[in-house]
Each structure stands twice: as structure tokens, then as C-alpha cells.
Amino acid sequence: MGLQKYTSQCIAACGVAVLTLLLSACAPATDSAGAVANEGSVSDAKVYRWTLITTWPKNLPGLGAAPERLAERLRIMSNGRLDIKVYGAGELVGALEVFDAVSQGTAQMGHGAAYYWRGKNPATAMFATVPFGMNAQEMNGWLRYGGGMALWQELYAKFNLVPFAAGNSGVQMAGWFNKEINSIEDLQGLKMRIPGIGGEVLSRAGGVPVVLPGGEIFTALQTGAIDATEWVGPYNDLAFSLHTAAKYYYYPGWHEPGPTLEAFVNKDAWDALPADLQAMIQVATQAINEDMLSEFTARNNAALDTLINEHGVELRRLPDDVIAALRDSSREVVAEIAEADPLAQRIYDSYMSYLADVRRYHEISEQAYLNVR
Ligand code: CA
């Protein structure tokens, strides 16, 4: 995208120390995105009051902090011209109604995870996470420099939305169980909250996947409506007190190896913005994307220590044969995504081709290093 490239060049040239100044200096009066007379000028004092709805409970640490920080930074960067009020799940619309609400213009912006919208097109899940697929670093590479972002924009344009990567939890935990998982047979009939492609994989293994928004997980697990759940990782799982409803905490998070969280904007609202405010959203979502991964990286370990040492949680690793069975099943389920339509096929091809390429190098770089550290 021309504007994105232009903004990147400006950042490289000017440095990021004084972002407001930078964006003022770079505001392209003649940029195609702001071609309408006066629309692209920073002297335009019009205030855009937006509503941002999220799939997360209000004030949830980690995931819920991202939209709050995004709105706050955009308010500061725009000197109040982009004034965004954030609503948690259920305040204006239900957690899983966010996509439709922003698509239809009920709100201008949303924050969620693309795998919640698999019902719209199964390929949406590939912009969140793929079981046994890319980690956070690899997802960011695919989206920004591997062709992923253009495909995401093409897919969401069908729903009158403009998507942005806006957070990543890193590798998640496999989840909370009230019984030990010693073989694939232990997954038979297991009713587990697990969204996205991972849920379909569990289903192939004989389990019963349930999709519940975060705010409903604890009660469902505590009352026995579900037998097991995954959520995020120690930092967010501790915040939900999931350890009081299940005993065993399993790793690794095979189903979510580095899920991208998303922000999306109603296309009509996006087109109505002057170019400098559009650039601020691009830069601010990129900052949030990095910020969330940094926060989880910094806080997960301490939270895991608290879960084990203060709450007596029993940490378990999924057995190798269970992992192998889930991996085989994942390959089948992911390949079926490509059958949905020609665009899903292109998304699948791009993802898998990039994954194969990045794996070859990461096996002798990131992975090789972690193995010797
Ligand atoms: Ca999860």
C-alpha cells in the first residue's frame, strides 16, 4: 500500500521520537488516500468520535488492555481529533457479534481474533492462528512482508472492513483439565472450550469443541457445562481464576502457537478519515501488536509461578503420541480450508508456502539457538 510505504519511509527518515511531529511533517496533502480537497490536511480540526467494541471483557488484562491502549494512544497522537470510546464484550453488542456490528457500521472499530469469524469464511482463522503453524514472529513476517496482509485486506473487504494486526499472545497453553490426558482416548467425548481450527481438530480426535467468549469460560468450567478449556496463557488465565475450576494445566499450546489479535475498521468510516489519521491508526495498531506480545512475554512466567507455587496447579505436558495424533489431524483440517473458495485457496497457499520457507531458516536459527541455550 502506497501510504504504508510512505509512512514507513518517513519513520525511517525522521525517527520515532516525536511521533506527532513526524506525522504532521509527513502528512501528505497530495496523497491519494486524502485526495479530496482539505481532507488530508492536519489543519482539519474535525473531531471523529468513534466507538470501538471488543470481544474481551472490559478491563481484562492483556487482551483487553490492547484496545484501551490503542484508543488512548490515538487520542494523544491525533491531539484529540480521533476520540475513540472502548466498550467491552456485552456492553453494546455480544462478544461474538463484534464483526457484524462493525461491518454494518453500528460501531466504527472492533478488536478481536479472526478465528471467531470462521462461519463467514473458514480462511479468516488463518489470520489468527493455525494449529502447528506459525509463531508470533513468523505471523508478523508473513503479514507485513510475506503477502499475508494484502490477502487479509482482500478477504475483509468483502465484509466492508479494513483489518490490522493488533496484538499477539505468543504461544498459548494447551489448557485446563480436570483429568489427566494420557492418551488420545482421554479426549473422547471431552467437552472443551476451544475456538478456531483447533476446535475442529479436537472434534476429529473425538472431543466436543465449544466456542465461548472469554467472559463465559469460568462459569462454564466451574458448573461442569464444559469439562476443559483453553484460554490464553498464565497471565490471562490467572486473571480469570481458571485454576479454581480445574487442576491440571497442560502445555504446549499446539492449537494456538502465536495467535494474532486484530483490529478492524468499518470501510466507510476508514474512507472518511483524513490521511494523517489513517496513518496514525496504521502506526498505533502496529505498536499495539508489539506491545501485547511484550507484555505477555514479561508477565507469563511470574503468573505461572503464582499458579504453581501459591495455588497448587499441576503442570503437565501433553504426551508425544497425543501431540502426534493432533498434528496429523490438523494437517487434514487446515487443508480443507482451501476448498471453501478461490480466495481461501490463495490464503492457504500463501500461508503454507511462507511457513515452509520460514521453517527452513528458523530450524537453523531460532530453533537451533533455543535448543542450545
Ligand atoms: Ca486461546
Short mmCIF file of C-alpha atoms and ligand atoms in Angstrom, two decimals:
data_model
loop_
_atom_site.label_atom_id
_atom_site.label_comp_id
_atom_site.label_asym_id
_atom_site.label_seq_id
_atom_site.Cartn_x
_atom_site.Cartn_y
_atom_site.Cartn_z
CA MET A 1 0.00 0.00 0.00
CA GLY A 2 1.50 3.32 -1.05
CA LEU A 3 0.62 5.19 2.10
CA GLN A 4 2.06 2.46 4.32
CA LYS A 5 5.32 2.51 2.39
CA TYR A 6 5.39 6.31 2.51
CA THR A 7 4.77 6.31 6.25
CA SER A 8 7.48 3.68 6.79
CA GLN A 9 9.94 5.78 4.87
CA CYS A 10 9.03 8.80 6.94
CA ILE A 11 9.57 6.85 10.14
CA ALA A 12 12.94 5.63 8.93
CA ALA A 13 13.93 9.13 7.91
CA CYS A 14 12.62 11.06 10.87
CA GLY A 15 12.97 8.54 13.73
CA VAL A 16 10.11 7.77 16.04
CA ALA A 17 10.93 10.04 18.96
CA VAL A 18 8.35 12.70 18.21
CA LEU A 19 5.58 10.81 16.54
CA THR A 20 3.04 13.61 16.46
CA LEU A 21 5.57 15.93 14.91
CA LEU A 22 6.57 13.23 12.48
CA LEU A 23 3.05 12.57 11.31
CA SER A 24 2.47 16.29 10.94
CA ALA A 25 5.62 16.62 8.88
CA CYS A 26 4.76 13.66 6.71
CA ALA A 27 1.06 14.38 6.29
CA PRO A 28 0.68 14.03 2.55
CA ALA A 29 -1.53 16.81 1.27
CA THR A 30 -1.45 15.18 -2.15
CA ASP A 31 -1.51 11.53 -1.07
CA SER A 32 -4.10 9.53 -2.97
CA ALA A 33 -5.76 8.45 0.28
CA GLY A 34 -6.50 12.10 1.09
CA ALA A 35 -7.04 13.42 -2.39
CA VAL A 36 -10.30 15.19 -1.58
CA ALA A 37 -9.59 18.89 -1.05
CA ASN A 38 -8.64 19.71 2.55
CA GLU A 39 -9.50 16.20 3.78
CA GLY A 40 -5.83 15.24 4.18
CA SER A 41 -4.71 18.38 5.99
CA VAL A 42 -3.72 18.25 9.65
CA SER A 43 -5.24 21.70 9.97
CA ASP A 44 -8.57 19.90 9.64
CA ALA A 45 -9.81 20.24 13.21
CA LYS A 46 -12.78 17.94 12.78
CA VAL A 47 -13.12 15.50 15.67
CA TYR A 48 -14.00 11.92 14.75
CA ARG A 49 -15.85 10.27 17.63
CA TRP A 50 -15.68 6.54 17.21
CA THR A 51 -16.97 3.54 19.07
CA LEU A 52 -14.66 0.54 19.49
CA ILE A 53 -16.28 -2.74 20.51
CA THR A 54 -14.30 -5.79 21.59
CA THR A 55 -14.69 -9.50 22.12
CA TRP A 56 -12.95 -9.18 25.52
CA PRO A 57 -14.42 -8.37 28.90
CA LYS A 58 -13.90 -4.71 29.81
CA ASN A 59 -10.55 -4.13 31.55
CA LEU A 60 -9.32 -7.71 31.10
CA PRO A 61 -5.51 -7.57 31.49
CA GLY A 62 -3.52 -8.38 28.36
CA LEU A 63 -6.11 -8.88 25.61
CA GLY A 64 -8.49 -6.26 26.98
CA ALA A 65 -5.71 -3.74 27.63
CA ALA A 66 -4.87 -3.60 23.91
CA PRO A 67 -7.96 -1.74 22.66
CA GLU A 68 -7.80 0.61 25.65
CA ARG A 69 -4.17 1.47 24.94
CA LEU A 70 -4.89 1.77 21.23
CA ALA A 71 -7.64 4.31 21.85
CA GLU A 72 -5.55 6.26 24.35
CA ARG A 73 -2.53 6.49 22.04
CA LEU A 74 -4.64 7.52 19.08
CA ARG A 75 -6.24 10.26 21.18
CA ILE A 76 -2.82 11.60 22.14
CA MET A 77 -1.26 11.24 18.68
CA SER A 78 -4.19 12.97 16.99
CA ASN A 79 -4.41 15.71 19.61
CA GLY A 80 -7.96 14.60 20.33
CA ARG A 81 -9.14 14.53 16.71
CA LEU A 82 -9.66 10.77 16.85
CA ASP A 83 -11.67 10.25 20.00
CA ILE A 84 -12.43 6.54 20.48
CA LYS A 85 -14.60 5.15 23.28
CA VAL A 86 -13.96 1.49 24.08
CA TYR A 87 -16.73 -0.93 25.07
CA GLY A 88 -16.11 -4.42 26.43
CA ALA A 89 -17.98 -7.54 25.37
CA GLY A 90 -21.68 -7.33 26.13
CA GLU A 91 -21.76 -3.59 26.79
CA LEU A 92 -23.09 -2.66 23.35
CA VAL A 93 -23.11 -5.98 21.50
CA GLY A 94 -22.21 -9.54 22.45
CA ALA A 95 -18.58 -10.69 22.14
CA LEU A 96 -19.22 -12.73 19.02
CA GLU A 97 -21.36 -10.04 17.36
CA VAL A 98 -18.50 -7.57 17.01
CA PHE A 99 -17.62 -8.48 13.42
CA ASP A 100 -21.15 -7.96 12.11
CA ALA A 101 -21.67 -4.79 14.13
CA VAL A 102 -18.58 -3.09 12.69
CA SER A 103 -19.29 -4.48 9.23
CA GLN A 104 -22.73 -2.86 9.34
CA GLY A 105 -21.46 0.41 10.83
CA THR A 106 -23.06 0.06 14.27
CA ALA A 107 -19.54 0.78 15.56
CA GLN A 108 -16.58 2.14 13.63
CA MET A 109 -13.94 -0.20 15.05
CA GLY A 110 -13.59 -3.65 16.60
CA HIS A 111 -10.92 -5.66 18.38
CA GLY A 112 -10.98 -9.44 18.43
CA ALA A 113 -9.46 -12.56 16.90
CA ALA A 114 -10.13 -13.55 13.29
CA TYR A 115 -10.84 -17.21 14.11
CA TYR A 116 -14.10 -16.22 15.76
CA TRP A 117 -15.42 -15.43 12.28
CA ARG A 118 -14.83 -18.84 10.67
CA GLY A 119 -18.54 -19.00 9.93
CA LYS A 120 -18.08 -16.08 7.49
CA ASN A 121 -15.22 -17.79 5.71
CA PRO A 122 -13.06 -20.59 7.13
CA ALA A 123 -9.91 -18.81 5.89
CA THR A 124 -10.40 -15.99 8.45
CA ALA A 125 -8.86 -18.34 11.01
CA MET A 126 -5.54 -18.31 9.16
CA PHE A 127 -5.14 -14.62 10.09
CA ALA A 128 -5.43 -15.53 13.77
CA THR A 129 -3.62 -18.83 14.17
CA VAL A 130 -3.22 -22.28 12.68
CA PRO A 131 -2.57 -25.39 14.81
CA PHE A 132 1.08 -26.42 14.45
CA GLY A 133 1.51 -23.32 12.26
CA MET A 134 3.45 -20.08 12.62
CA ASN A 135 4.55 -18.49 15.88
CA ALA A 136 4.19 -14.77 16.60
CA GLN A 137 7.43 -13.75 14.92
CA GLU A 138 6.57 -15.73 11.80
CA MET A 139 2.99 -14.41 11.64
CA ASN A 140 4.27 -10.83 11.78
CA GLY A 141 6.73 -11.63 8.98
CA TRP A 142 4.03 -13.19 6.80
CA LEU A 143 1.55 -10.38 7.37
CA ARG A 144 3.96 -7.49 6.85
CA TYR A 145 6.47 -8.81 4.34
CA GLY A 146 5.13 -12.16 3.08
CA GLY A 147 1.91 -11.11 1.34
CA GLY A 148 -0.43 -12.01 4.21
CA MET A 149 -1.75 -8.52 4.92
CA ALA A 150 -2.90 -7.91 1.33
CA LEU A 151 -4.87 -11.18 1.41
CA TRP A 152 -6.40 -10.28 4.78
CA GLN A 153 -7.46 -6.90 3.38
CA GLU A 154 -8.96 -8.59 0.32
CA LEU A 155 -10.93 -11.06 2.47
CA TYR A 156 -12.24 -8.42 4.91
CA ALA A 157 -13.12 -6.00 2.08
CA LYS A 158 -15.94 -8.43 1.26
CA PHE A 159 -17.37 -7.54 4.67
CA ASN A 160 -16.80 -3.78 4.36
CA LEU A 161 -13.91 -3.97 6.86
CA VAL A 162 -10.25 -2.92 6.93
CA PRO A 163 -8.14 -5.26 9.13
CA PHE A 164 -4.98 -4.62 11.16
CA ALA A 165 -2.78 -6.91 13.23
CA ALA A 166 -3.21 -5.56 16.77
CA GLY A 167 -1.73 -7.92 19.33
CA ASN A 168 -0.25 -11.37 19.77
CA SER A 169 -0.21 -13.56 22.87
CA GLY A 170 2.73 -15.70 21.80
CA VAL A 171 2.47 -19.49 22.21
CA GLN A 172 -0.54 -20.27 24.38
CA MET A 173 -1.11 -23.06 26.87
CA ALA A 174 -2.95 -26.26 25.86
CA GLY A 175 -5.47 -25.58 28.60
CA TRP A 176 -7.15 -26.58 31.85
CA PHE A 177 -8.35 -30.13 32.52
CA ASN A 178 -9.89 -31.90 35.49
CA LYS A 179 -8.39 -35.22 34.50
CA GLU A 180 -5.01 -36.23 33.18
CA ILE A 181 -4.61 -36.69 29.43
CA ASN A 182 -2.52 -39.82 29.00
CA SER A 183 -3.66 -40.94 25.55
CA ILE A 184 -5.79 -39.77 22.65
CA GLU A 185 -8.63 -41.85 24.10
CA ASP A 186 -8.80 -39.42 27.01
CA LEU A 187 -10.07 -36.80 24.56
CA GLN A 188 -13.09 -38.95 23.60
CA GLY A 189 -16.27 -37.09 24.48
CA LEU A 190 -14.31 -34.33 26.21
CA LYS A 191 -16.36 -31.15 26.08
CA MET A 192 -13.78 -28.40 25.74
CA ARG A 193 -13.94 -24.71 25.05
CA ILE A 194 -11.55 -24.28 22.14
CA PRO A 195 -12.22 -21.91 19.22
CA GLY A 196 -10.82 -21.76 15.72
CA ILE A 197 -9.29 -24.56 13.71
CA GLY A 198 -8.14 -26.20 16.95
CA GLY A 199 -11.77 -26.90 17.84
CA GLU A 200 -12.30 -28.78 14.59
CA VAL A 201 -9.12 -30.78 15.24
CA LEU A 202 -10.38 -31.73 18.71
CA SER A 203 -13.62 -32.83 17.11
CA ARG A 204 -11.73 -35.18 14.74
CA ALA A 205 -9.99 -36.62 17.81
CA GLY A 206 -13.36 -37.46 19.33
CA GLY A 207 -13.76 -34.39 21.54
CA VAL A 208 -16.63 -31.92 21.60
CA PRO A 209 -15.42 -28.37 20.89
CA VAL A 210 -17.37 -25.45 22.33
CA VAL A 211 -16.93 -21.81 21.35
CA LEU A 212 -17.49 -19.44 24.25
CA PRO A 213 -16.31 -15.85 24.60
CA GLY A 214 -13.74 -15.31 27.35
CA GLY A 215 -16.19 -13.84 29.82
CA GLU A 216 -18.27 -17.03 29.91
CA ILE A 217 -15.47 -19.57 30.33
CA PHE A 218 -15.05 -19.62 34.10
CA THR A 219 -18.70 -20.23 34.91
CA ALA A 220 -18.98 -22.91 32.23
CA LEU A 221 -15.97 -24.75 33.62
CA GLN A 222 -16.98 -24.35 37.25
CA THR A 223 -20.53 -25.58 36.69
CA GLY A 224 -19.41 -28.54 34.59
CA ALA A 225 -21.08 -27.27 31.43
CA ILE A 226 -17.66 -27.90 29.87
CA ASP A 227 -15.02 -30.43 31.01
CA ALA A 228 -11.97 -28.46 29.94
CA THR A 229 -10.94 -25.16 28.42
CA GLU A 230 -8.12 -23.33 26.84
CA TRP A 231 -7.92 -19.57 27.18
CA VAL A 232 -4.59 -17.82 26.66
CA GLY A 233 -1.63 -18.39 28.96
CA PRO A 234 -0.71 -17.95 32.63
CA TYR A 235 -1.14 -14.16 32.77
CA ASN A 236 -4.67 -14.08 31.34
CA ASP A 237 -5.73 -17.45 32.77
CA LEU A 238 -4.80 -16.35 36.30
CA ALA A 239 -6.93 -13.23 35.81
CA PHE A 240 -9.93 -15.49 35.11
CA SER A 241 -9.17 -17.72 38.17
CA LEU A 242 -9.37 -20.79 35.95
CA HIS A 243 -7.14 -22.60 38.47
CA THR A 244 -10.04 -22.65 40.92
CA ALA A 245 -12.12 -24.68 38.46
CA ALA A 246 -9.56 -27.16 37.10
CA LYS A 247 -6.50 -28.90 38.49
CA TYR A 248 -4.23 -29.74 35.56
CA TYR A 249 -2.61 -27.13 33.35
CA TYR A 250 -1.32 -28.59 30.10
CA TYR A 251 1.26 -27.41 27.56
CA PRO A 252 2.22 -26.83 24.79
CA GLY A 253 -0.49 -24.79 23.07
CA TRP A 254 -0.41 -26.78 19.83
CA HIS A 255 -3.65 -25.15 18.70
CA GLU A 256 -2.52 -21.52 19.13
CA PRO A 257 1.21 -21.14 18.52
CA GLY A 258 1.15 -17.35 18.27
CA PRO A 259 -2.30 -16.00 17.53
CA THR A 260 -2.60 -12.57 16.00
CA LEU A 261 -5.27 -10.39 17.55
CA GLU A 262 -6.96 -7.98 15.21
CA ALA A 263 -8.39 -4.51 15.00
CA PHE A 264 -10.78 -3.80 12.17
CA VAL A 265 -12.39 -0.62 10.93
CA ASN A 266 -15.65 -0.13 9.05
CA LYS A 267 -14.60 0.68 5.48
CA ASP A 268 -16.90 3.71 5.18
CA ALA A 269 -15.53 5.15 8.43
CA TRP A 270 -11.98 4.45 7.23
CA ASP A 271 -12.54 6.15 3.88
CA ALA A 272 -13.96 9.21 5.64
CA LEU A 273 -10.76 9.76 7.65
CA PRO A 274 -8.06 12.21 6.51
CA ALA A 275 -4.79 10.55 5.50
CA ASP A 276 -2.90 11.57 8.63
CA LEU A 277 -5.45 9.90 10.94
CA GLN A 278 -5.34 6.78 8.76
CA ALA A 279 -1.55 6.76 9.14
CA MET A 280 -1.89 7.10 12.91
CA ILE A 281 -4.15 4.04 13.04
CA GLN A 282 -1.63 2.06 10.99
CA VAL A 283 1.23 3.06 13.29
CA ALA A 284 -0.74 2.69 16.53
CA THR A 285 -2.04 -0.79 15.69
CA GLN A 286 1.48 -1.86 14.81
CA ALA A 287 2.65 -0.54 18.19
CA ILE A 288 -0.15 -2.42 19.98
CA ASN A 289 0.72 -5.56 18.06
CA GLU A 290 4.23 -5.44 19.51
CA ASP A 291 3.14 -4.17 22.90
CA MET A 292 0.86 -7.11 23.67
CA LEU A 293 3.48 -9.71 22.83
CA SER A 294 5.98 -7.88 25.02
CA GLU A 295 3.56 -7.74 27.94
CA PHE A 296 2.71 -11.44 27.77
CA THR A 297 6.39 -12.30 27.41
CA ALA A 298 7.19 -10.26 30.51
CA ARG A 299 4.28 -11.42 32.69
CA ASN A 300 3.52 -15.05 31.81
CA ASN A 301 6.38 -16.54 33.76
CA ALA A 302 5.56 -14.75 37.01
CA ALA A 303 1.91 -15.72 36.62
CA LEU A 304 2.86 -19.37 36.09
CA ASP A 305 4.98 -19.27 39.27
CA THR A 306 1.97 -17.91 41.16
CA LEU A 307 -0.32 -20.62 39.75
CA ILE A 308 2.06 -23.41 40.73
CA ASN A 309 3.53 -22.13 43.99
CA GLU A 310 0.56 -20.31 45.50
CA HIS A 311 -2.39 -22.18 44.03
CA GLY A 312 -1.04 -25.72 43.70
CA VAL A 313 -1.71 -26.04 40.00
CA GLU A 314 -0.24 -29.21 38.47
CA LEU A 315 1.65 -28.54 35.26
CA ARG A 316 1.56 -31.31 32.66
CA ARG A 317 2.97 -31.81 29.17
CA LEU A 318 0.72 -33.41 26.55
CA PRO A 319 2.14 -36.88 25.70
CA ASP A 320 4.03 -37.18 22.42
CA ASP A 321 1.53 -39.59 20.88
CA VAL A 322 -1.36 -37.25 21.65
CA ILE A 323 0.56 -34.38 20.04
CA ALA A 324 1.34 -36.56 17.01
CA ALA A 325 -2.31 -37.51 16.53
CA LEU A 326 -3.42 -33.89 16.84
CA ARG A 327 -0.73 -32.82 14.35
CA ASP A 328 -1.89 -35.35 11.75
CA SER A 329 -5.47 -34.29 12.18
CA SER A 330 -4.52 -30.59 11.95
CA ARG A 331 -2.89 -31.08 8.55
CA GLU A 332 -6.17 -32.51 7.20
CA VAL A 333 -8.40 -29.84 8.73
CA VAL A 334 -6.20 -26.94 7.58
CA ALA A 335 -6.01 -28.32 4.03
CA GLU A 336 -9.82 -28.37 3.87
CA ILE A 337 -9.89 -24.58 4.37
CA ALA A 338 -8.57 -24.17 0.83
CA GLU A 339 -11.70 -25.84 -0.56
CA ALA A 340 -14.00 -23.02 0.56
CA ASP A 341 -13.45 -20.72 -2.43
CA PRO A 342 -10.64 -19.41 -4.68
CA LEU A 343 -9.60 -16.70 -2.20
CA ALA A 344 -9.40 -19.23 0.65
CA GLN A 345 -7.21 -21.34 -1.64
CA ARG A 346 -4.85 -18.38 -2.23
CA ILE A 347 -4.74 -17.62 1.51
CA TYR A 348 -3.96 -21.25 2.29
CA ASP A 349 -1.29 -21.43 -0.43
CA SER A 350 0.37 -18.21 0.74
CA TYR A 351 0.36 -19.26 4.41
CA MET A 352 1.68 -22.76 3.78
CA SER A 353 4.32 -21.66 1.31
CA TYR A 354 5.59 -18.94 3.67
CA LEU A 355 5.55 -21.40 6.59
CA ALA A 356 7.65 -23.91 4.64
CA ASP A 357 10.15 -21.20 3.71
CA VAL A 358 10.43 -19.65 7.16
CA ARG A 359 10.74 -23.05 8.83
CA ARG A 360 13.81 -23.94 6.82
CA TYR A 361 15.69 -20.93 8.14
CA HIS A 362 14.22 -20.97 11.64
CA GLU A 363 15.32 -24.56 12.12
CA ILE A 364 18.93 -23.40 11.94
CA SER A 365 18.39 -20.03 13.64
CA GLU A 366 15.64 -19.53 16.27
CA GLN A 367 15.01 -23.22 16.95
CA ALA A 368 18.68 -24.20 16.84
CA TYR A 369 19.51 -21.41 19.25
CA LEU A 370 16.74 -22.29 21.74
CA ASN A 371 17.96 -25.88 21.70
CA VAL A 372 21.47 -24.88 22.71
CA ARG A 373 20.69 -22.09 25.17
CA CA B 1 -6.83 -19.33 23.20
#
